Amino acid sequence: MIKTSRTDADIIAYSWSFFWIKRVTVGKRFNKLTFEGRNAVFAHEQGHVELHHTEKGLLCLLLTPWRFFKVCRKQELEADLYAASRGHALGLIDLLRYEQDATWSHPSHAERRKHLKKYEQTRLVPVKSHTRPVGVTAL
């Protein structure tokens, strides 16, 4: 179970986990989001927790510190896709509509939107089946 808490910091949210300890903290800016935006942000943070990004990041920092920043950016995209897979792609795309450059830990908003849009496009493409239903024979 993920525990939530609030902070007076001027942030939207952050998360951390350590095996069975799972936390999401929301800040002042979280309350200013729409209902869809809040759900999208929480799903993104849940992705970080459920995918064990804190633990993997610490392990990376200890074993391969030169890759740490690259891993952090990759984890942001993974958390975005986790939220998107739960129906929050459009909510995240809407939140990321304002341009922001990449930071040491986050890809740019343009890159994140691109990944989310690509996910949405591939999700909506029907998959053709090459198998026949059971009991149907070819003529």
PDB file of C-alpha atoms in Angstrom:
ATOM      1  CA  MET A   1       0.000   0.000   0.000  1.00  0.00           C
ATOM      2  CA  ILE A   2       1.263   3.450  -0.894  1.00  0.00           C
ATOM      3  CA  LYS A   3       1.022   6.058   1.860  1.00  0.00           C
ATOM      4  CA  THR A   4       0.461   9.684   0.897  1.00  0.00           C
ATOM      5  CA  SER A   5       1.439  12.847   2.688  1.00  0.00           C
ATOM      6  CA  ARG A   6       1.332  16.594   2.058  1.00  0.00           C
ATOM      7  CA  THR A   7       4.002  19.243   2.146  1.00  0.00           C
ATOM      8  CA  ASP A   8       3.889  23.040   1.997  1.00  0.00           C
ATOM      9  CA  ALA A   9       6.656  23.037  -0.618  1.00  0.00           C
ATOM     10  CA  ASP A  10       5.886  24.627  -3.981  1.00  0.00           C
ATOM     11  CA  ILE A  11       5.977  21.324  -5.883  1.00  0.00           C
ATOM     12  CA  ILE A  12       3.451  19.073  -7.556  1.00  0.00           C
ATOM     13  CA  ALA A  13       4.558  15.701  -6.165  1.00  0.00           C
ATOM     14  CA  TYR A  14       7.410  13.297  -5.619  1.00  0.00           C
ATOM     15  CA  SER A  15       7.691   9.696  -4.553  1.00  0.00           C
ATOM     16  CA  TRP A  16      10.160   7.308  -3.037  1.00  0.00           C
ATOM     17  CA  SER A  17      10.172   3.716  -1.960  1.00  0.00           C
ATOM     18  CA  PHE A  18      12.397   1.277  -0.202  1.00  0.00           C
ATOM     19  CA  PHE A  19      11.165  -2.255  -0.715  1.00  0.00           C
ATOM     20  CA  TRP A  20       7.930  -2.406   1.310  1.00  0.00           C
ATOM     21  CA  ILE A  21       7.947   1.292   2.321  1.00  0.00           C
ATOM     22  CA  LYS A  22       6.113   3.266  -0.374  1.00  0.00           C
ATOM     23  CA  ARG A  23       5.432   7.009  -0.200  1.00  0.00           C
ATOM     24  CA  VAL A  24       3.965   9.724  -2.419  1.00  0.00           C
ATOM     25  CA  THR A  25       4.144  13.314  -1.212  1.00  0.00           C
ATOM     26  CA  VAL A  26       2.048  16.034  -2.812  1.00  0.00           C
ATOM     27  CA  GLY A  27       2.761  19.755  -2.603  1.00  0.00           C
ATOM     28  CA  LYS A  28       0.929  23.047  -3.022  1.00  0.00           C
ATOM     29  CA  ARG A  29       0.817  22.903  -6.822  1.00  0.00           C
ATOM     30  CA  PHE A  30      -0.924  19.509  -6.730  1.00  0.00           C
ATOM     31  CA  ASN A  31      -4.069  21.134  -5.324  1.00  0.00           C
ATOM     32  CA  LYS A  32      -4.225  23.537  -8.287  1.00  0.00           C
ATOM     33  CA  LEU A  33      -4.513  20.704 -10.820  1.00  0.00           C
ATOM     34  CA  THR A  34      -7.729  19.472 -12.361  1.00  0.00           C
ATOM     35  CA  PHE A  35      -9.192  16.162 -11.246  1.00  0.00           C
ATOM     36  CA  GLU A  36      -7.709  14.478 -14.330  1.00  0.00           C
ATOM     37  CA  GLY A  37      -4.368  16.142 -13.687  1.00  0.00           C
ATOM     38  CA  ARG A  38      -4.249  14.925 -10.096  1.00  0.00           C
ATOM     39  CA  ASN A  39      -5.044  11.376 -11.186  1.00  0.00           C
ATOM     40  CA  ALA A  40      -2.365  11.512 -13.894  1.00  0.00           C
ATOM     41  CA  VAL A  41       0.276  12.835 -11.498  1.00  0.00           C
ATOM     42  CA  PHE A  42      -0.574  10.275  -8.851  1.00  0.00           C
ATOM     43  CA  ALA A  43      -0.460   7.448 -11.419  1.00  0.00           C
ATOM     44  CA  HIS A  44       2.964   8.716 -12.580  1.00  0.00           C
ATOM     45  CA  GLU A  45       4.279   8.762  -9.006  1.00  0.00           C
ATOM     46  CA  GLN A  46       2.727   5.348  -8.380  1.00  0.00           C
ATOM     47  CA  GLY A  47       4.711   4.155 -11.395  1.00  0.00           C
ATOM     48  CA  HIS A  48       7.949   5.267  -9.764  1.00  0.00           C
ATOM     49  CA  VAL A  49       7.019   3.377  -6.606  1.00  0.00           C
ATOM     50  CA  GLU A  50       5.706   0.190  -8.221  1.00  0.00           C
ATOM     51  CA  LEU A  51       8.650   0.004 -10.639  1.00  0.00           C
ATOM     52  CA  HIS A  52      11.089   0.396  -7.690  1.00  0.00           C
ATOM     53  CA  HIS A  53      12.833   3.405  -9.191  1.00  0.00           C
ATOM     54  CA  THR A  54      14.284   4.585  -5.868  1.00  0.00           C
ATOM     55  CA  GLU A  55      15.915   1.246  -5.192  1.00  0.00           C
ATOM     56  CA  LYS A  56      17.197   0.910  -8.764  1.00  0.00           C
ATOM     57  CA  GLY A  57      18.491   4.483  -8.706  1.00  0.00           C
ATOM     58  CA  LEU A  58      20.415   3.892  -5.486  1.00  0.00           C
ATOM     59  CA  LEU A  59      21.890   0.700  -6.881  1.00  0.00           C
ATOM     60  CA  CYS A  60      22.893   2.526 -10.058  1.00  0.00           C
ATOM     61  CA  LEU A  61      24.467   5.345  -8.035  1.00  0.00           C
ATOM     62  CA  LEU A  62      26.552   2.826  -6.113  1.00  0.00           C
ATOM     63  CA  LEU A  63      27.576   0.569  -8.996  1.00  0.00           C
ATOM     64  CA  THR A  64      27.602   2.783 -12.101  1.00  0.00           C
ATOM     65  CA  PRO A  65      27.442   6.430 -10.997  1.00  0.00           C
ATOM     66  CA  TRP A  66      28.389   7.698 -14.488  1.00  0.00           C
ATOM     67  CA  ARG A  67      25.036   6.340 -15.765  1.00  0.00           C
ATOM     68  CA  PHE A  68      22.878   7.740 -12.934  1.00  0.00           C
ATOM     69  CA  PHE A  69      21.484  10.772 -14.762  1.00  0.00           C
ATOM     70  CA  LYS A  70      20.641   8.746 -17.852  1.00  0.00           C
ATOM     71  CA  VAL A  71      18.852   6.183 -15.677  1.00  0.00           C
ATOM     72  CA  CYS A  72      16.862   8.934 -13.919  1.00  0.00           C
ATOM     73  CA  ARG A  73      15.616  10.317 -17.243  1.00  0.00           C
ATOM     74  CA  LYS A  74      14.703   6.809 -18.423  1.00  0.00           C
ATOM     75  CA  GLN A  75      12.765   6.220 -15.213  1.00  0.00           C
ATOM     76  CA  GLU A  76      10.706   9.371 -15.832  1.00  0.00           C
ATOM     77  CA  LEU A  77       9.641   8.014 -19.207  1.00  0.00           C
ATOM     78  CA  GLU A  78       8.864   4.632 -17.638  1.00  0.00           C
ATOM     79  CA  ALA A  79       6.687   6.284 -14.974  1.00  0.00           C
ATOM     80  CA  ASP A  80       4.900   8.243 -17.717  1.00  0.00           C
ATOM     81  CA  LEU A  81       4.191   5.018 -19.609  1.00  0.00           C
ATOM     82  CA  TYR A  82       3.018   3.337 -16.404  1.00  0.00           C
ATOM     83  CA  ALA A  83       0.459   6.128 -15.934  1.00  0.00           C
ATOM     84  CA  ALA A  84      -0.459   6.018 -19.631  1.00  0.00           C
ATOM     85  CA  SER A  85      -1.090   2.279 -19.443  1.00  0.00           C
ATOM     86  CA  ARG A  86      -3.665   3.037 -16.765  1.00  0.00           C
ATOM     87  CA  GLY A  87      -5.518   5.525 -18.932  1.00  0.00           C
ATOM     88  CA  HIS A  88      -3.776   8.774 -18.003  1.00  0.00           C
ATOM     89  CA  ALA A  89      -1.789   9.510 -21.190  1.00  0.00           C
ATOM     90  CA  LEU A  90      -3.954  12.449 -22.244  1.00  0.00           C
ATOM     91  CA  GLY A  91      -3.927  13.865 -18.719  1.00  0.00           C
ATOM     92  CA  LEU A  92      -0.124  13.775 -18.658  1.00  0.00           C
ATOM     93  CA  ILE A  93       0.138  15.244 -22.151  1.00  0.00           C
ATOM     94  CA  ASP A  94      -2.077  18.109 -20.987  1.00  0.00           C
ATOM     95  CA  LEU A  95       0.096  18.693 -17.899  1.00  0.00           C
ATOM     96  CA  LEU A  96       3.252  18.678 -20.029  1.00  0.00           C
ATOM     97  CA  ARG A  97       1.892  21.225 -22.528  1.00  0.00           C
ATOM     98  CA  TYR A  98       4.143  23.990 -21.191  1.00  0.00           C
ATOM     99  CA  GLU A  99       7.665  23.748 -22.494  1.00  0.00           C
ATOM    100  CA  GLN A 100      10.404  22.867 -20.071  1.00  0.00           C
ATOM    101  CA  ASP A 101      13.965  21.955 -20.898  1.00  0.00           C
ATOM    102  CA  ALA A 102      15.506  18.709 -19.756  1.00  0.00           C
ATOM    103  CA  THR A 103      17.097  18.702 -16.309  1.00  0.00           C
ATOM    104  CA  TRP A 104      19.595  16.322 -14.772  1.00  0.00           C
ATOM    105  CA  SER A 105      16.734  14.059 -13.692  1.00  0.00           C
ATOM    106  CA  HIS A 106      13.928  14.710 -16.195  1.00  0.00           C
ATOM    107  CA  PRO A 107      13.652  14.666 -19.998  1.00  0.00           C
ATOM    108  CA  SER A 108      12.187  17.747 -21.641  1.00  0.00           C
ATOM    109  CA  HIS A 109       8.416  18.071 -21.730  1.00  0.00           C
ATOM    110  CA  ALA A 110       8.543  17.825 -25.532  1.00  0.00           C
ATOM    111  CA  GLU A 111      10.325  14.460 -25.317  1.00  0.00           C
ATOM    112  CA  ARG A 112       7.893  13.160 -22.699  1.00  0.00           C
ATOM    113  CA  ARG A 113       4.881  14.251 -24.799  1.00  0.00           C
ATOM    114  CA  LYS A 114       6.407  12.538 -27.840  1.00  0.00           C
ATOM    115  CA  HIS A 115       6.716   9.238 -25.955  1.00  0.00           C
ATOM    116  CA  LEU A 116       3.176   9.496 -24.598  1.00  0.00           C
ATOM    117  CA  LYS A 117       1.716  10.305 -28.018  1.00  0.00           C
ATOM    118  CA  LYS A 118       3.598   7.378 -29.552  1.00  0.00           C
ATOM    119  CA  TYR A 119       2.204   5.119 -26.821  1.00  0.00           C
ATOM    120  CA  GLU A 120      -1.343   6.352 -27.502  1.00  0.00           C
ATOM    121  CA  GLN A 121      -0.960   5.813 -31.264  1.00  0.00           C
ATOM    122  CA  THR A 122       0.321   2.261 -30.902  1.00  0.00           C
ATOM    123  CA  ARG A 123      -2.312   1.449 -28.292  1.00  0.00           C
ATOM    124  CA  LEU A 124      -5.085   2.437 -30.672  1.00  0.00           C
ATOM    125  CA  VAL A 125      -3.802   0.424 -33.668  1.00  0.00           C
ATOM    126  CA  PRO A 126      -5.751  -2.839 -34.030  1.00  0.00           C
ATOM    127  CA  VAL A 127      -3.660  -5.989 -33.970  1.00  0.00           C
ATOM    128  CA  LYS A 128      -4.280  -8.469 -36.779  1.00  0.00           C
ATOM    129  CA  SER A 129      -4.503 -12.043 -35.671  1.00  0.00           C
ATOM    130  CA  HIS A 130      -2.889 -14.747 -37.796  1.00  0.00           C
ATOM    131  CA  THR A 131      -4.594 -17.581 -35.975  1.00  0.00           C
ATOM    132  CA  ARG A 132      -7.857 -19.292 -36.745  1.00  0.00           C
ATOM    133  CA  PRO A 133     -10.526 -19.726 -34.108  1.00  0.00           C
ATOM    134  CA  VAL A 134     -10.682 -23.204 -32.615  1.00  0.00           C
ATOM    135  CA  GLY A 135     -12.949 -25.551 -34.565  1.00  0.00           C
ATOM    136  CA  VAL A 136     -12.717 -23.593 -37.832  1.00  0.00           C
ATOM    137  CA  THR A 137     -11.011 -25.338 -40.705  1.00  0.00           C
ATOM    138  CA  ALA A 138      -9.697 -23.821 -43.898  1.00  0.00           C
ATOM    139  CA  LEU A 139     -11.705 -24.514 -47.047  1.00  0.00           C
TER     140      LEU A 139
END
